[in-house]
């Protein structure tokens, strides 16, 4: 089996490579089908996915059975000021990969986000709910989803949320850094979602990719919390008093950070399609966080 991973230096890209190299995830062993996989892992310096000619040239040189697109412009606040650049990566870049996959018969696993929803109404969103993004990031990711589905029949669009991995920047590491340097932090308590381990997501992506059940999937760790509750769980596991995390509202945060993107109030996702197909093995978010905190010293970078 020949596999391409784009954005391989990102959080998800690293976990996909870790699982393929070791044969196992924290949830359990990955499918045997990957045992002898031939893996090409590239990031922007090797393959800029916004460059259609470069994408086509790679697919002409090498044949792939499955492509995992981990490349994205993920700076949610940065997207507000640089929506064109974000669109180039999140929509046009994804479309370039989808066209190349369709032309060569490869399957495409493309990753998207809970921020395609406005989250105005309480409750979990399923794959059947209509997206209505309120941020530039969400708009560019939704455009990417639609471009991928239009260009490639053999595509999986997998929405995840609040992602953290061992390698790269994320909310968990930011909370630990602030707890260490400031000893106190203030975090929004009125936005609810699903913290998700990149190790768990990578495991499910490898399983989804072996099926022919194409379409949209939600894939997050199970259970819902606020950013503040997530922050308290993180600092508590690192040995701090959880009360060093003070609560604030989205309104208060926006007043202090006028350039920040608007974020959904309720962006929790239900893994409905996953449950109907290969089964939802995603762990509860606090159990996945336990593993992450236990392993971070050894695996973090
Ligand atoms: N992080 C989250 O909380 C979150 C939540 C929901 C969904 N997602 C989605 O999950 C997926 C994986 O996210 P992640 O957190 O692993 O992302 P990440 O850590 O930001 O990694 C993305 C990678 O893509 C690379 N990249 C950027 N522009 C590129 C280009 N034009 N061509 C090729 N590579 C390019 C980045 O390189 P540079 O770093 O050099 O730019 C980086 O190595 C993305 O689709 C993201 O939208 C993430």
PDB file of C-alpha atoms and ligand atoms in Angstrom, residues 6-14 42-51 69-76 85 88-90 93 97 110-115 137 141 158-165 167-171 196 198 201 227 269, ligand 1:
ATOM      1  CA  UNK A   6       0.692  16.058   3.435  1.00  0.00           C
ATOM      2  CA  UNK A   7       1.364  18.590   6.191  1.00  0.00           C
ATOM      3  CA  UNK A   8       3.470  15.870   7.814  1.00  0.00           C
ATOM      4  CA  UNK A   9       5.114  18.291  10.279  1.00  0.00           C
ATOM      5  CA  UNK A  10       1.768  19.248  11.811  1.00  0.00           C
ATOM      6  CA  UNK A  11       0.091  17.738  14.859  1.00  0.00           C
ATOM      7  CA  UNK A  12      -1.975  15.210  12.918  1.00  0.00           C
ATOM      8  CA  UNK A  13       0.770  14.507  10.368  1.00  0.00           C
ATOM      9  CA  UNK A  14       3.109  13.528  13.193  1.00  0.00           C
ATOM     10  CA  UNK A  42       5.743  15.849   2.836  1.00  0.00           C
ATOM     11  CA  UNK A  43       5.244  19.333   4.242  1.00  0.00           C
ATOM     12  CA  UNK A  44       5.137  22.730   2.574  1.00  0.00           C
ATOM     13  CA  UNK A  45       8.876  22.838   1.815  1.00  0.00           C
ATOM     14  CA  UNK A  46       8.565  19.584  -0.194  1.00  0.00           C
ATOM     15  CA  UNK A  47       5.048  20.029  -1.558  1.00  0.00           C
ATOM     16  CA  UNK A  48       3.088  23.262  -1.360  1.00  0.00           C
ATOM     17  CA  UNK A  49      -0.460  21.996  -1.922  1.00  0.00           C
ATOM     18  CA  UNK A  50      -1.533  25.396  -3.301  1.00  0.00           C
ATOM     19  CA  UNK A  51       0.746  24.717  -6.302  1.00  0.00           C
ATOM     20  CA  UNK A  69      -4.300  15.598   3.911  1.00  0.00           C
ATOM     21  CA  UNK A  70      -2.906  17.019   7.142  1.00  0.00           C
ATOM     22  CA  UNK A  71      -1.911  20.315   5.494  1.00  0.00           C
ATOM     23  CA  UNK A  72      -3.928  23.375   6.467  1.00  0.00           C
ATOM     24  CA  UNK A  73      -3.785  27.015   7.504  1.00  0.00           C
ATOM     25  CA  UNK A  74      -4.919  26.485  11.095  1.00  0.00           C
ATOM     26  CA  UNK A  75      -4.333  29.862  12.753  1.00  0.00           C
ATOM     27  CA  UNK A  76      -7.998  30.708  13.416  1.00  0.00           C
ATOM     28  CA  UNK A  85      -3.998  32.918   2.041  1.00  0.00           C
ATOM     29  CA  UNK A  88      -5.495  29.087  -0.954  1.00  0.00           C
ATOM     30  CA  UNK A  89      -4.388  26.350   1.463  1.00  0.00           C
ATOM     31  CA  UNK A  90      -7.693  25.209   2.986  1.00  0.00           C
ATOM     32  CA  UNK A  93      -4.906  23.263  -1.919  1.00  0.00           C
ATOM     33  CA  UNK A  97      -5.139  17.114  -3.976  1.00  0.00           C
ATOM     34  CA  UNK A 110      -9.369  15.213   4.089  1.00  0.00           C
ATOM     35  CA  UNK A 111      -9.666  16.764   7.553  1.00  0.00           C
ATOM     36  CA  UNK A 112     -12.028  19.598   8.452  1.00  0.00           C
ATOM     37  CA  UNK A 113     -13.365  21.338  11.522  1.00  0.00           C
ATOM     38  CA  UNK A 114     -16.255  21.942  13.932  1.00  0.00           C
ATOM     39  CA  UNK A 115     -15.852  25.651  13.034  1.00  0.00           C
ATOM     40  CA  UNK A 137     -11.239  29.865   9.047  1.00  0.00           C
ATOM     41  CA  UNK A 141     -12.519  24.983   5.553  1.00  0.00           C
ATOM     42  CA  UNK A 158     -13.529  14.114   8.517  1.00  0.00           C
ATOM     43  CA  UNK A 159     -14.398  16.991  10.860  1.00  0.00           C
ATOM     44  CA  UNK A 160     -12.548  17.115  14.141  1.00  0.00           C
ATOM     45  CA  UNK A 161     -12.264  19.719  16.911  1.00  0.00           C
ATOM     46  CA  UNK A 162     -10.049  21.233  19.630  1.00  0.00           C
ATOM     47  CA  UNK A 163      -7.135  19.072  18.437  1.00  0.00           C
ATOM     48  CA  UNK A 164      -3.940  18.492  20.403  1.00  0.00           C
ATOM     49  CA  UNK A 165      -0.957  16.329  19.551  1.00  0.00           C
ATOM     50  CA  UNK A 167       4.318  17.628  18.344  1.00  0.00           C
ATOM     51  CA  UNK A 168       3.314  21.202  17.543  1.00  0.00           C
ATOM     52  CA  UNK A 169       1.394  24.051  19.169  1.00  0.00           C
ATOM     53  CA  UNK A 170      -1.942  23.538  20.865  1.00  0.00           C
ATOM     54  CA  UNK A 171      -4.216  24.642  23.714  1.00  0.00           C
ATOM     55  CA  UNK A 196      -9.623  15.679  20.739  1.00  0.00           C
ATOM     56  CA  UNK A 198      -4.530  13.706  17.477  1.00  0.00           C
ATOM     57  CA  UNK A 201      -8.022  10.910  15.412  1.00  0.00           C
ATOM     58  CA  UNK A 227     -12.479  25.688  27.244  1.00  0.00           C
ATOM     59  CA  UNK A 269     -19.935  17.159  17.238  1.00  0.00           C
TER      60      UNK A 269
HETATM   61  N1  LIG B   1      -5.709  22.298  15.482  1.00  0.00           N
HETATM   62  C1  LIG B   1      -7.021  22.217  15.756  1.00  0.00           C
HETATM   63  O1  LIG B   1      -7.465  22.539  16.880  1.00  0.00           O
HETATM   64  C2  LIG B   1      -7.971  21.705  14.726  1.00  0.00           C
HETATM   65  C3  LIG B   1      -9.337  21.679  15.033  1.00  0.00           C
HETATM   66  C4  LIG B   1     -10.235  21.204  14.074  1.00  0.00           C
HETATM   67  C5  LIG B   1      -9.763  20.785  12.836  1.00  0.00           C
HETATM   68  N2  LIG B   1      -8.436  20.834  12.560  1.00  0.00           N
HETATM   69  C6  LIG B   1      -7.991  20.396  11.238  1.00  0.00           C
HETATM   70  O2  LIG B   1      -7.192  19.243  11.430  1.00  0.00           O
HETATM   71  C7  LIG B   1      -6.183  19.188  10.409  1.00  0.00           C
HETATM   72  C8  LIG B   1      -4.825  18.995  11.059  1.00  0.00           C
HETATM   73  O3  LIG B   1      -4.613  20.102  11.934  1.00  0.00           O
HETATM   74  P1  LIG B   1      -3.237  20.254  12.737  1.00  0.00           P
HETATM   75  O4  LIG B   1      -3.577  20.886  14.039  1.00  0.00           O
HETATM   76  O5  LIG B   1      -2.464  18.986  12.686  1.00  0.00           O
HETATM   77  O6  LIG B   1      -2.521  21.361  11.842  1.00  0.00           O
HETATM   78  P2  LIG B   1      -1.050  21.968  12.015  1.00  0.00           P
HETATM   79  O7  LIG B   1      -0.385  21.395  13.203  1.00  0.00           O
HETATM   80  O8  LIG B   1      -1.192  23.453  11.888  1.00  0.00           O
HETATM   81  O9  LIG B   1      -0.309  21.394  10.726  1.00  0.00           O
HETATM   82  C9  LIG B   1      -0.615  21.818   9.451  1.00  0.00           C
HETATM   83  C10 LIG B   1       0.600  21.583   8.604  1.00  0.00           C
HETATM   84  O10 LIG B   1       0.309  22.017   7.265  1.00  0.00           O
HETATM   85  C11 LIG B   1       1.431  22.746   6.784  1.00  0.00           C
HETATM   86  N3  LIG B   1       1.056  23.618   5.689  1.00  0.00           N
HETATM   87  C12 LIG B   1       0.593  24.902   5.752  1.00  0.00           C
HETATM   88  N4  LIG B   1       0.422  25.394   4.510  1.00  0.00           N
HETATM   89  C13 LIG B   1       0.763  24.406   3.648  1.00  0.00           C
HETATM   90  C14 LIG B   1       0.814  24.313   2.233  1.00  0.00           C
HETATM   91  N5  LIG B   1       0.459  25.353   1.453  1.00  0.00           N
HETATM   92  N6  LIG B   1       1.223  23.146   1.659  1.00  0.00           N
HETATM   93  C15 LIG B   1       1.579  22.097   2.459  1.00  0.00           C
HETATM   94  N7  LIG B   1       1.579  22.127   3.798  1.00  0.00           N
HETATM   95  C16 LIG B   1       1.163  23.271   4.388  1.00  0.00           C
HETATM   96  C17 LIG B   1       1.893  23.498   8.010  1.00  0.00           C
HETATM   97  O11 LIG B   1       3.183  24.003   7.817  1.00  0.00           O
HETATM   98  P3  LIG B   1       3.595  25.387   8.585  1.00  0.00           P
HETATM   99  O12 LIG B   1       3.424  25.114  10.042  1.00  0.00           O
HETATM  100  O13 LIG B   1       4.999  25.592   8.138  1.00  0.00           O
HETATM  101  O14 LIG B   1       2.628  26.427   8.099  1.00  0.00           O
HETATM  102  C18 LIG B   1       1.822  22.414   9.067  1.00  0.00           C
HETATM  103  O15 LIG B   1       2.978  21.621   9.094  1.00  0.00           O
HETATM  104  C19 LIG B   1      -6.336  20.473   9.601  1.00  0.00           C
HETATM  105  O16 LIG B   1      -7.107  20.224   8.456  1.00  0.00           O
HETATM  106  C20 LIG B   1      -7.116  21.401  10.522  1.00  0.00           C
HETATM  107  O17 LIG B   1      -7.877  22.362   9.812  1.00  0.00           O
HETATM  108  C21 LIG B   1      -7.531  21.271  13.480  1.00  0.00           C
END
